[in-house]
mmCIF file of C-alpha atoms (C1' of nucleotides) in Angstrom:
data_model
loop_
_atom_site.group_PDB
_atom_site.id
_atom_site.type_symbol
_atom_site.label_atom_id
_atom_site.label_comp_id
_atom_site.label_asym_id
_atom_site.label_seq_id
_atom_site.Cartn_x
_atom_site.Cartn_y
_atom_site.Cartn_z
ATOM 1 C CA UNK A 1 0.000 0.000 0.000
ATOM 2 C CA UNK A 2 1.946 2.976 -1.228
ATOM 3 C CA UNK A 3 1.305 6.158 0.585
ATOM 4 C CA UNK A 4 0.505 8.045 -2.595
ATOM 5 C CA UNK A 5 -2.341 5.822 -3.675
ATOM 6 C CA UNK A 6 -5.905 5.838 -2.456
ATOM 7 C CA UNK A 7 -6.651 2.850 -0.272
ATOM 8 C CA UNK A 8 -9.786 1.197 -1.537
ATOM 9 C CA UNK A 9 -10.274 -2.243 -0.138
ATOM 10 C CA UNK A 10 -13.760 -3.136 -1.131
ATOM 11 C CA UNK A 11 -16.505 -2.651 -3.652
ATOM 12 C CA UNK A 12 -20.097 -2.376 -2.500
ATOM 13 C CA UNK A 13 -22.223 -4.048 -5.152
ATOM 14 C CA UNK A 14 -25.421 -2.187 -4.262
ATOM 15 C CA UNK A 15 -23.737 1.188 -4.015
ATOM 16 C CA UNK A 16 -24.425 3.790 -6.663
ATOM 17 C CA UNK A 17 -21.361 5.356 -8.303
ATOM 18 C CA UNK A 18 -19.014 6.692 -5.638
ATOM 19 C CA UNK A 19 -20.976 4.983 -2.899
ATOM 20 C CA UNK A 20 -19.818 1.687 -4.310
ATOM 21 C CA UNK A 21 -16.433 2.659 -2.823
ATOM 22 C CA UNK A 22 -17.143 5.095 0.002
ATOM 23 C CA UNK A 23 -19.628 5.647 2.789
ATOM 24 C CA UNK A 24 -22.421 8.220 2.346
ATOM 25 C CA UNK A 25 -20.730 10.943 4.371
ATOM 26 C CA UNK A 26 -17.318 10.295 2.838
ATOM 27 C CA UNK A 27 -18.945 10.626 -0.565
ATOM 28 C CA UNK A 28 -20.603 13.937 0.305
ATOM 29 C CA UNK A 29 -17.395 15.352 1.682
ATOM 30 C CA UNK A 30 -15.151 14.400 -1.177
ATOM 31 C CA UNK A 31 -17.650 15.792 -3.663
ATOM 32 C CA UNK A 32 -17.542 19.132 -1.861
ATOM 33 C CA UNK A 33 -13.738 19.121 -1.895
ATOM 34 C CA UNK A 34 -13.649 18.133 -5.579
ATOM 35 C CA UNK A 35 -16.024 20.986 -6.429
ATOM 36 C CA UNK A 36 -13.840 23.603 -4.821
ATOM 37 C CA UNK A 37 -11.207 25.502 -6.756
ATOM 38 C CA UNK A 38 -8.995 25.925 -3.738
ATOM 39 C CA UNK A 39 -8.171 23.861 -0.641
ATOM 40 C CA UNK A 40 -10.783 23.812 2.112
ATOM 41 C CA UNK A 41 -10.810 23.758 5.909
ATOM 42 C CA UNK A 42 -13.045 21.494 7.957
ATOM 43 C CA UNK A 43 -15.092 24.605 8.757
ATOM 44 C CA UNK A 44 -15.596 25.311 5.031
ATOM 45 C CA UNK A 45 -16.893 21.813 4.376
ATOM 46 C CA UNK A 46 -18.978 21.787 7.551
ATOM 47 C CA UNK A 47 -20.736 25.043 6.544
ATOM 48 C CA UNK A 48 -21.723 23.512 3.210
ATOM 49 C CA UNK A 49 -22.898 20.203 4.643
ATOM 50 C CA UNK A 50 -24.922 21.628 7.505
ATOM 51 C CA UNK A 51 -27.259 23.242 4.980
ATOM 52 C CA UNK A 52 -28.373 19.801 3.842
ATOM 53 C CA UNK A 53 -28.657 18.041 7.169
ATOM 54 C CA UNK A 54 -27.935 18.502 10.827
ATOM 55 C CA UNK A 55 -24.401 17.362 11.537
ATOM 56 C CA UNK A 56 -21.728 18.033 14.137
ATOM 57 C CA UNK A 57 -18.517 19.874 13.235
ATOM 58 C CA UNK A 58 -16.465 17.044 14.740
ATOM 59 C CA UNK A 59 -18.220 14.459 12.594
ATOM 60 C CA UNK A 60 -17.037 16.288 9.483
ATOM 61 C CA UNK A 61 -13.600 16.687 10.987
ATOM 62 C CA UNK A 62 -13.214 13.009 11.866
ATOM 63 C CA UNK A 63 -14.383 11.881 8.451
ATOM 64 C CA UNK A 64 -12.002 14.219 6.645
ATOM 65 C CA UNK A 65 -9.161 12.919 8.797
ATOM 66 C CA UNK A 66 -10.133 9.442 7.785
ATOM 67 C CA UNK A 67 -10.216 10.324 4.089
ATOM 68 C CA UNK A 68 -6.719 11.731 4.593
ATOM 69 C CA UNK A 69 -5.583 8.492 6.269
ATOM 70 C CA UNK A 70 -7.076 6.505 3.384
ATOM 71 C CA UNK A 71 -5.105 8.558 0.889
ATOM 72 C CA UNK A 72 -8.011 10.322 -0.804
ATOM 73 C CA UNK A 73 -7.295 13.786 0.645
ATOM 74 C CA UNK A 74 -4.032 15.577 1.314
ATOM 75 C CA UNK A 75 -3.540 18.461 3.755
ATOM 76 C CA UNK A 76 -1.181 21.050 5.190
ATOM 77 C CA UNK A 77 -1.191 22.985 8.433
ATOM 78 C CA UNK A 78 -2.106 26.686 8.445
ATOM 79 C CA UNK A 79 -2.439 29.309 11.127
ATOM 80 C CA UNK A 80 -5.762 30.996 11.631
ATOM 81 C CA UNK A 81 -8.255 32.426 14.051
ATOM 82 C CA UNK A 82 -8.717 29.100 15.745
ATOM 83 C CA UNK A 83 -5.023 28.331 16.105
ATOM 84 C CA UNK A 84 -3.398 25.788 13.864
ATOM 85 C CA UNK A 85 -5.752 24.120 11.449
ATOM 86 C CA UNK A 86 -5.719 21.767 8.475
ATOM 87 C CA UNK A 87 -6.414 22.780 4.901
ATOM 88 C CA UNK A 88 -7.451 19.863 2.678
ATOM 89 C CA UNK A 89 -7.415 19.164 -1.041
ATOM 90 C CA UNK A 90 -8.043 16.007 -3.098
ATOM 91 C CA UNK A 91 -5.133 13.784 -4.006
ATOM 92 C CA UNK A 92 -6.716 12.783 -7.290
ATOM 93 C CA UNK A 93 -9.382 14.532 -9.295
ATOM 94 C CA UNK A 94 -12.693 12.769 -9.583
ATOM 95 C CA UNK A 95 -12.227 10.968 -12.851
ATOM 96 C CA UNK A 96 -8.769 9.695 -11.927
ATOM 97 C CA UNK A 97 -9.988 8.413 -8.592
ATOM 98 C CA UNK A 98 -12.828 6.506 -10.207
ATOM 99 C CA UNK A 99 -10.536 5.129 -12.880
ATOM 100 C CA UNK A 100 -7.976 3.945 -10.343
ATOM 101 C CA UNK A 101 -10.599 2.364 -8.112
ATOM 102 C CA UNK A 102 -12.413 0.581 -10.943
ATOM 103 C CA UNK A 103 -9.122 -0.698 -12.308
ATOM 104 C CA UNK A 104 -8.247 -2.157 -8.923
ATOM 105 C CA UNK A 105 -11.500 -4.088 -8.798
ATOM 106 C CA UNK A 106 -11.143 -5.310 -12.352
ATOM 107 C CA UNK A 107 -7.518 -6.345 -11.866
ATOM 108 C CA UNK A 108 -8.485 -8.282 -8.766
ATOM 109 C CA UNK A 109 -11.398 -9.932 -10.576
ATOM 110 C CA UNK A 110 -9.197 -10.928 -13.514
ATOM 111 C CA UNK A 111 -6.539 -12.304 -11.199
ATOM 112 C CA UNK A 112 -8.979 -14.327 -9.083
ATOM 113 C CA UNK A 113 -11.530 -15.340 -11.693
ATOM 114 C CA UNK A 114 -9.973 -14.692 -15.108
ATOM 115 C CA UNK A 115 -11.890 -17.415 -16.941
ATOM 116 C CA UNK A 116 -15.268 -16.340 -15.570
ATOM 117 C CA UNK A 117 -14.603 -12.702 -16.446
ATOM 118 C CA UNK A 118 -13.545 -13.669 -19.963
ATOM 119 C CA UNK A 119 -16.640 -15.750 -20.645
ATOM 120 C CA UNK A 120 -18.856 -13.003 -19.208
ATOM 121 C CA UNK A 121 -17.372 -10.566 -21.696
ATOM 122 C CA UNK A 122 -17.640 -12.879 -24.657
ATOM 123 C CA UNK A 123 -21.228 -13.581 -23.681
ATOM 124 C CA UNK A 124 -21.993 -9.916 -23.237
ATOM 125 C CA UNK A 125 -20.454 -8.810 -26.519
ATOM 126 C CA UNK A 126 -22.168 -11.618 -28.403
ATOM 127 C CA UNK A 127 -25.450 -10.691 -26.799
ATOM 128 C CA UNK A 128 -25.071 -7.093 -27.907
ATOM 129 C CA UNK A 129 -24.122 -8.099 -31.437
ATOM 130 C CA UNK A 130 -27.190 -10.306 -31.536
ATOM 131 C CA UNK A 131 -29.377 -7.402 -30.518
ATOM 132 C CA UNK A 132 -27.800 -5.283 -33.195
ATOM 133 C CA UNK A 133 -28.398 -7.994 -35.767
ATOM 134 C CA UNK A 134 -32.011 -8.419 -34.672
ATOM 135 C CA UNK A 135 -32.604 -4.714 -34.987
ATOM 136 C CA UNK A 136 -30.951 -4.709 -38.375
ATOM 137 C CA UNK A 137 -33.161 -7.570 -39.551
ATOM 138 C CA UNK A 138 -36.276 -5.772 -38.372
ATOM 139 C CA UNK A 139 -35.223 -2.605 -40.119
ATOM 140 C CA UNK A 140 -34.568 -4.450 -43.326
ATOM 141 C CA UNK A 141 -38.006 -6.055 -43.172
ATOM 142 C CA UNK A 142 -39.624 -2.717 -42.514
ATOM 143 C CA UNK A 143 -37.899 -1.185 -45.485
ATOM 144 C CA UNK A 144 -38.943 -4.077 -47.705
ATOM 145 C CA UNK A 145 -42.503 -3.701 -46.487
ATOM 146 C CA UNK A 146 -42.522 -0.035 -47.447
ATOM 147 C CA UNK A 147 -41.319 -0.786 -50.883
ATOM 148 C CA UNK A 148 -43.639 -3.744 -51.336
ATOM 149 C CA UNK B 1 -33.274 -10.080 -2.899
ATOM 150 C CA UNK B 2 -34.925 -13.335 -3.906
ATOM 151 C CA UNK B 3 -34.705 -16.064 -1.375
ATOM 152 C CA UNK B 4 -33.176 -18.514 -3.820
ATOM 153 C CA UNK B 5 -30.163 -16.399 -4.681
ATOM 154 C CA UNK B 6 -26.958 -16.061 -2.701
ATOM 155 C CA UNK B 7 -26.738 -12.667 -1.082
ATOM 156 C CA UNK B 8 -23.348 -11.204 -1.887
ATOM 157 C CA UNK B 9 -23.133 -7.527 -1.147
ATOM 158 C CA UNK B 10 -19.484 -6.734 -1.483
ATOM 159 C CA UNK B 11 -16.236 -7.658 -3.153
ATOM 160 C CA UNK B 12 -13.010 -7.611 -1.129
ATOM 161 C CA UNK B 13 -10.287 -6.448 -3.481
ATOM 162 C CA UNK B 14 -7.428 -7.985 -1.516
ATOM 163 C CA UNK B 15 -9.204 -11.287 -0.974
ATOM 164 C CA UNK B 16 -7.943 -14.362 -2.804
ATOM 165 C CA UNK B 17 -10.567 -16.299 -4.769
ATOM 166 C CA UNK B 18 -13.517 -17.133 -2.519
ATOM 167 C CA UNK B 19 -12.241 -14.830 0.192
ATOM 168 C CA UNK B 20 -12.968 -11.939 -2.089
ATOM 169 C CA UNK B 21 -16.633 -12.674 -1.299
ATOM 170 C CA UNK B 22 -16.678 -14.467 2.059
ATOM 171 C CA UNK B 23 -14.925 -14.362 5.401
ATOM 172 C CA UNK B 24 -12.153 -16.854 6.179
ATOM 173 C CA UNK B 25 -14.294 -19.176 8.271
ATOM 174 C CA UNK B 26 -17.246 -18.943 5.867
ATOM 175 C CA UNK B 27 -14.869 -19.940 3.086
ATOM 176 C CA UNK B 28 -13.501 -22.940 4.980
ATOM 177 C CA UNK B 29 -16.967 -24.168 5.812
ATOM 178 C CA UNK B 30 -18.470 -23.885 2.376
ATOM 179 C CA UNK B 31 -15.464 -25.664 0.900
ATOM 180 C CA UNK B 32 -16.038 -28.570 3.277
ATOM 181 C CA UNK B 33 -19.727 -28.698 2.337
ATOM 182 C CA UNK B 34 -18.934 -28.504 -1.392
ATOM 183 C CA UNK B 35 -16.462 -31.358 -1.050
ATOM 184 C CA UNK B 36 -18.986 -33.668 0.514
ATOM 185 C CA UNK B 37 -21.107 -36.027 -1.538
ATOM 186 C CA UNK B 38 -23.990 -35.924 0.904
ATOM 187 C CA UNK B 39 -25.508 -33.291 3.221
ATOM 188 C CA UNK B 40 -23.612 -32.595 6.437
ATOM 189 C CA UNK B 41 -24.498 -31.761 10.043
ATOM 190 C CA UNK B 42 -22.776 -29.054 12.048
ATOM 191 C CA UNK B 43 -21.029 -31.851 13.936
ATOM 192 C CA UNK B 44 -19.654 -33.297 10.677
ATOM 193 C CA UNK B 45 -18.193 -29.962 9.614
ATOM 194 C CA UNK B 46 -16.918 -29.214 13.111
ATOM 195 C CA UNK B 47 -15.024 -32.516 13.239
ATOM 196 C CA UNK B 48 -13.255 -31.706 9.992
ATOM 197 C CA UNK B 49 -12.398 -28.127 10.938
ATOM 198 C CA UNK B 50 -11.115 -28.878 14.417
ATOM 199 C CA UNK B 51 -8.285 -30.886 12.910
ATOM 200 C CA UNK B 52 -6.895 -27.718 11.368
ATOM 201 C CA UNK B 53 -7.368 -25.310 14.226
ATOM 202 C CA UNK B 54 -8.961 -25.041 17.624
ATOM 203 C CA UNK B 55 -12.524 -23.896 17.241
ATOM 204 C CA UNK B 56 -15.746 -24.103 19.227
ATOM 205 C CA UNK B 57 -18.683 -26.189 18.007
ATOM 206 C CA UNK B 58 -20.982 -23.211 18.364
ATOM 207 C CA UNK B 59 -18.742 -21.045 16.198
ATOM 208 C CA UNK B 60 -19.165 -23.512 13.345
ATOM 209 C CA UNK B 61 -22.882 -23.695 14.060
ATOM 210 C CA UNK B 62 -23.402 -19.926 14.020
ATOM 211 C CA UNK B 63 -21.436 -19.495 10.813
ATOM 212 C CA UNK B 64 -23.358 -22.231 9.043
ATOM 213 C CA UNK B 65 -26.598 -20.604 10.157
ATOM 214 C CA UNK B 66 -25.342 -17.372 8.664
ATOM 215 C CA UNK B 67 -24.429 -19.040 5.371
ATOM 216 C CA UNK B 68 -27.967 -20.417 5.345
ATOM 217 C CA UNK B 69 -29.426 -16.956 5.999
ATOM 218 C CA UNK B 70 -27.294 -15.562 3.186
ATOM 219 C CA UNK B 71 -28.643 -18.166 0.789
ATOM 220 C CA UNK B 72 -25.440 -20.108 0.225
ATOM 221 C CA UNK B 73 -26.506 -23.222 2.152
ATOM 222 C CA UNK B 74 -29.860 -24.977 2.415
ATOM 223 C CA UNK B 75 -30.959 -27.278 5.225
ATOM 224 C CA UNK B 76 -33.627 -29.627 6.561
ATOM 225 C CA UNK B 77 -34.412 -30.848 10.050
ATOM 226 C CA UNK B 78 -33.618 -34.409 11.055
ATOM 227 C CA UNK B 79 -33.974 -36.411 14.227
ATOM 228 C CA UNK B 80 -30.889 -37.823 15.851
ATOM 229 C CA UNK B 81 -29.140 -38.684 19.071
ATOM 230 C CA UNK B 82 -29.021 -35.047 20.087
ATOM 231 C CA UNK B 83 -32.669 -34.336 19.364
ATOM 232 C CA UNK B 84 -33.643 -32.350 16.302
ATOM 233 C CA UNK B 85 -30.734 -31.128 14.209
ATOM 234 C CA UNK B 86 -30.009 -29.453 10.900
ATOM 235 C CA UNK B 87 -28.496 -31.176 7.871
ATOM 236 C CA UNK B 88 -26.923 -28.739 5.383
ATOM 237 C CA UNK B 89 -26.067 -28.818 1.701
ATOM 238 C CA UNK B 90 -24.929 -26.120 -0.769
ATOM 239 C CA UNK B 91 -27.521 -24.224 -2.766
ATOM 240 C CA UNK B 92 -25.174 -23.807 -5.717
ATOM 241 C CA UNK B 93 -22.147 -25.824 -6.684
ATOM 242 C CA UNK B 94 -18.840 -24.040 -6.528
ATOM 243 C CA UNK B 95 -18.489 -22.948 -10.111
ATOM 244 C CA UNK B 96 -22.039 -21.621 -10.308
ATOM 245 C CA UNK B 97 -21.638 -19.652 -7.109
ATOM 246 C CA UNK B 98 -18.434 -18.032 -8.367
ATOM 247 C CA UNK B 99 -20.009 -17.286 -11.715
ATOM 248 C CA UNK B 100 -23.067 -15.692 -10.147
ATOM 249 C CA UNK B 101 -21.016 -13.618 -7.737
ATOM 250 C CA UNK B 102 -18.540 -12.396 -10.352
ATOM 251 C CA UNK B 103 -21.398 -11.492 -12.677
ATOM 252 C CA UNK B 104 -23.013 -9.408 -9.959
ATOM 253 C CA UNK B 105 -19.829 -7.415 -9.442
ATOM 254 C CA UNK B 106 -19.297 -6.947 -13.170
ATOM 255 C CA UNK B 107 -22.920 -5.919 -13.768
ATOM 256 C CA UNK B 108 -22.660 -3.374 -10.973
ATOM 257 C CA UNK B 109 -19.362 -2.045 -12.341
ATOM 258 C CA UNK B 110 -20.777 -1.710 -15.846
ATOM 259 C CA UNK B 111 -23.869 0.053 -14.541
ATOM 260 C CA UNK B 112 -21.940 2.508 -12.367
ATOM 261 C CA UNK B 113 -18.826 3.041 -14.457
ATOM 262 C CA UNK B 114 -19.547 1.669 -17.922
ATOM 263 C CA UNK B 115 -17.189 4.026 -19.771
ATOM 264 C CA UNK B 116 -14.253 3.338 -17.459
ATOM 265 C CA UNK B 117 -14.782 -0.425 -17.728
ATOM 266 C CA UNK B 118 -14.948 -0.196 -21.517
ATOM 267 C CA UNK B 119 -11.740 1.796 -21.846
ATOM 268 C CA UNK B 120 -10.001 -0.565 -19.424
ATOM 269 C CA UNK B 121 -10.917 -3.488 -21.660
ATOM 270 C CA UNK B 122 -9.875 -1.781 -24.874
ATOM 271 C CA UNK B 123 -6.605 -0.827 -23.251
ATOM 272 C CA UNK B 124 -6.043 -4.304 -21.934
ATOM 273 C CA UNK B 125 -6.802 -6.056 -25.193
ATOM 274 C CA UNK B 126 -4.616 -3.628 -27.143
ATOM 275 C CA UNK B 127 -1.799 -4.169 -24.700
ATOM 276 C CA UNK B 128 -2.011 -7.919 -25.151
ATOM 277 C CA UNK B 129 -2.114 -7.624 -28.922
ATOM 278 C CA UNK B 130 0.944 -5.404 -28.756
ATOM 279 C CA UNK B 131 2.811 -8.031 -26.775
ATOM 280 C CA UNK B 132 1.810 -10.644 -29.289
ATOM 281 C CA UNK B 133 3.010 -8.441 -32.129
ATOM 282 C CA UNK B 134 6.319 -7.725 -30.389
ATOM 283 C CA UNK B 135 6.905 -11.419 -29.872
ATOM 284 C CA UNK B 136 6.027 -12.074 -33.482
ATOM 285 C CA UNK B 137 8.510 -9.422 -34.666
ATOM 286 C CA UNK B 138 11.264 -10.877 -32.519
ATOM 287 C CA UNK B 139 10.546 -14.350 -33.859
ATOM 288 C CA UNK B 140 10.670 -13.129 -37.436
ATOM 289 C CA UNK B 141 14.000 -11.424 -36.817
ATOM 290 C CA UNK B 142 15.411 -14.550 -35.238
ATOM 291 C CA UNK B 143 14.336 -16.644 -38.193
ATOM 292 C CA UNK B 144 15.895 -14.148 -40.612
ATOM 293 C CA UNK B 145 19.113 -14.224 -38.607
ATOM 294 C CA UNK B 146 19.299 -18.017 -38.882
ATOM 295 C CA UNK B 147 18.891 -17.898 -42.619
ATOM 296 C CA UNK B 148 21.371 -15.040 -43.052
ATOM 297 C "C1'" DA C 1 -5.792 39.161 28.334
ATOM 298 C "C1'" DA C 2 -9.960 37.945 26.232
ATOM 299 C "C1'" DC C 3 -11.985 35.846 22.682
ATOM 300 C "C1'" DC C 4 -12.539 32.666 19.193
ATOM 301 C "C1'" DC C 5 -11.797 28.431 17.019
ATOM 302 C "C1'" DT C 6 -9.457 24.050 16.001
ATOM 303 C "C1'" DT C 7 -7.738 19.543 16.927
ATOM 304 C "C1'" DA C 8 -6.814 15.426 19.927
ATOM 305 C "C1'" DC C 9 -8.946 12.444 22.557
ATOM 306 C "C1'" DT C 10 -12.614 9.890 23.719
ATOM 307 C "C1'" DA C 11 -16.914 7.431 23.437
ATOM 308 C "C1'" DC C 12 -21.136 5.367 21.573
ATOM 309 C "C1'" DA C 13 -24.060 2.990 17.999
ATOM 310 C "C1'" DT C 14 -24.714 -0.072 14.002
ATOM 311 C "C1'" DG C 15 -23.670 -3.966 11.061
ATOM 312 C "C1'" DG C 16 -20.776 -7.831 9.623
ATOM 313 C "C1'" DA C 17 -17.617 -11.516 10.835
ATOM 314 C "C1'" DA C 18 -15.536 -14.392 14.177
ATOM 315 C "C1'" DT C 19 -15.762 -16.345 18.514
ATOM 316 C "C1'" DA C 20 -17.881 -19.121 22.177
ATOM 317 C "C1'" DG C 21 -20.461 -20.392 26.722
ATOM 318 C "C1'" DT C 22 -24.828 -22.127 28.672
ATOM 319 C "C1'" DA C 23 -29.823 -22.821 29.304
ATOM 320 C "C1'" DA C 24 -33.455 -25.104 27.154
ATOM 321 C "C1'" DC C 25 -34.941 -28.702 24.592
ATOM 322 C "C1'" DG C 26 -35.577 -33.222 22.134
ATOM 323 C "C1'" DT C 27 -34.248 -37.851 20.835
ATOM 324 C "C1'" DT C 28 -32.017 -42.171 21.723
ATOM 325 C "C1'" DT C 29 -30.442 -45.579 24.837
ATOM 326 C "C1'" DA C 30 -30.334 -48.500 28.827
ATOM 327 C "C1'" DT D 1 -39.248 -44.139 32.418
ATOM 328 C "C1'" DA D 2 -35.130 -41.943 33.632
ATOM 329 C "C1'" DA D 3 -30.585 -41.178 32.268
ATOM 330 C "C1'" DA D 4 -27.539 -40.043 28.845
ATOM 331 C "C1'" DC D 5 -26.349 -37.669 25.005
ATOM 332 C "C1'" DG D 6 -26.173 -33.994 21.812
ATOM 333 C "C1'" DT D 7 -28.261 -30.008 19.379
ATOM 334 C "C1'" DT D 8 -30.051 -25.442 18.885
ATOM 335 C "C1'" DA D 9 -31.585 -20.887 20.716
ATOM 336 C "C1'" DC D 10 -30.055 -17.395 23.148
ATOM 337 C "C1'" DT D 11 -26.702 -14.547 24.569
ATOM 338 C "C1'" DA D 12 -22.379 -12.117 24.812
ATOM 339 C "C1'" DT D 13 -17.747 -10.308 23.472
ATOM 340 C "C1'" DT D 14 -14.207 -8.561 20.269
ATOM 341 C "C1'" DC D 15 -12.641 -6.342 16.090
ATOM 342 C "C1'" DC D 16 -13.234 -3.388 12.110
ATOM 343 C "C1'" DA D 17 -15.439 0.235 9.275
ATOM 344 C "C1'" DT D 18 -18.546 4.006 9.257
ATOM 345 C "C1'" DG D 19 -21.172 7.511 11.297
ATOM 346 C "C1'" DT D 20 -21.902 10.311 15.163
ATOM 347 C "C1'" DA D 21 -20.540 13.834 18.515
ATOM 348 C "C1'" DG D 22 -19.007 16.052 23.212
ATOM 349 C "C1'" DT D 23 -15.137 18.242 25.709
ATOM 350 C "C1'" DA D 24 -10.416 19.147 27.317
ATOM 351 C "C1'" DA D 25 -6.338 21.003 25.624
ATOM 352 C "C1'" DG D 26 -4.114 24.079 22.884
ATOM 353 C "C1'" DG D 27 -2.992 27.999 19.681
ATOM 354 C "C1'" DG D 28 -3.658 32.206 17.022
ATOM 355 C "C1'" DT D 29 -6.055 36.614 16.370
ATOM 356 C "C1'" DT D 30 -8.179 40.646 18.124
#
DNA sequence: AACCCTTACTACATGGAATAGTAACGTTTA
DNA sequence: TAAACGTTACTATTCCATGTAGTAAGGGTT
């Protein structure tokens, strides 16, 4: 587990998009950080999230610390009104994170179950070609009918 | 979640083979049950597992109950020396379970991240064709060298 | 110095997996 | 029929991940 890479250890089959990899709150937080043009403090993120739902400042803080520990966020220390504080930014932009995570799942699947993955793909591509062919046949019949 | 289907909700990226879907003890137990030609009691499975490692009867029992609840094992009640007891057998044979589980992950991946999965495949196939072509070039050069 | 604010530390709840003891119960055996 | 045997239901604990959140300790600005 290299320090630079995001640590994703599991894929949640029922999760939608990012929530296949992250918890609900982690997902909300990282989306806020991705949307920002500059690094954000915990307070920044907290102010945005509290508009949607009641949440404690320390909940946001703990979860951002955890995203940092998991390698999805990076941070530096700054000085401000509250003393020393962290300023966070994403380690990878959204598309790169998704790409890396999906690749990790697929690599693991291929390594563990290469033959099953291969036959799934062959089956899937054949199925789609069949649908294309069916549609093509129908179209050809329809055109013949018009001319007939 | 139909009752007949195995309930797999997540894929563990670092897990090897079955342990990508199940815990260590769940994996050991279902392998024992798959290997048996007839249905097994908790006692049967316990006797096999205790040879490998110290474990409590009730641990085996609880885990088999959980595999039943998750739809991987089926069972009926029999009467025996200890009163009424369960006799378990697998709902799916090994290959079918793996195939079903892998398909669920792949379907979820395609639904959530179809474009990333597609480009991964194109990239992977191209990479393998490139390796084949490189090998072919080297072979052709070697054959030319022998004739020269 | 007062004020404001943050983080470290701590704790609880939930769910899943692993772990395991014992009361309650049922069947077989003597 | 009672004793013996063995199983399951019930219960509990630990660990991990995620979400939740209060407060003591500490630091910078006003």
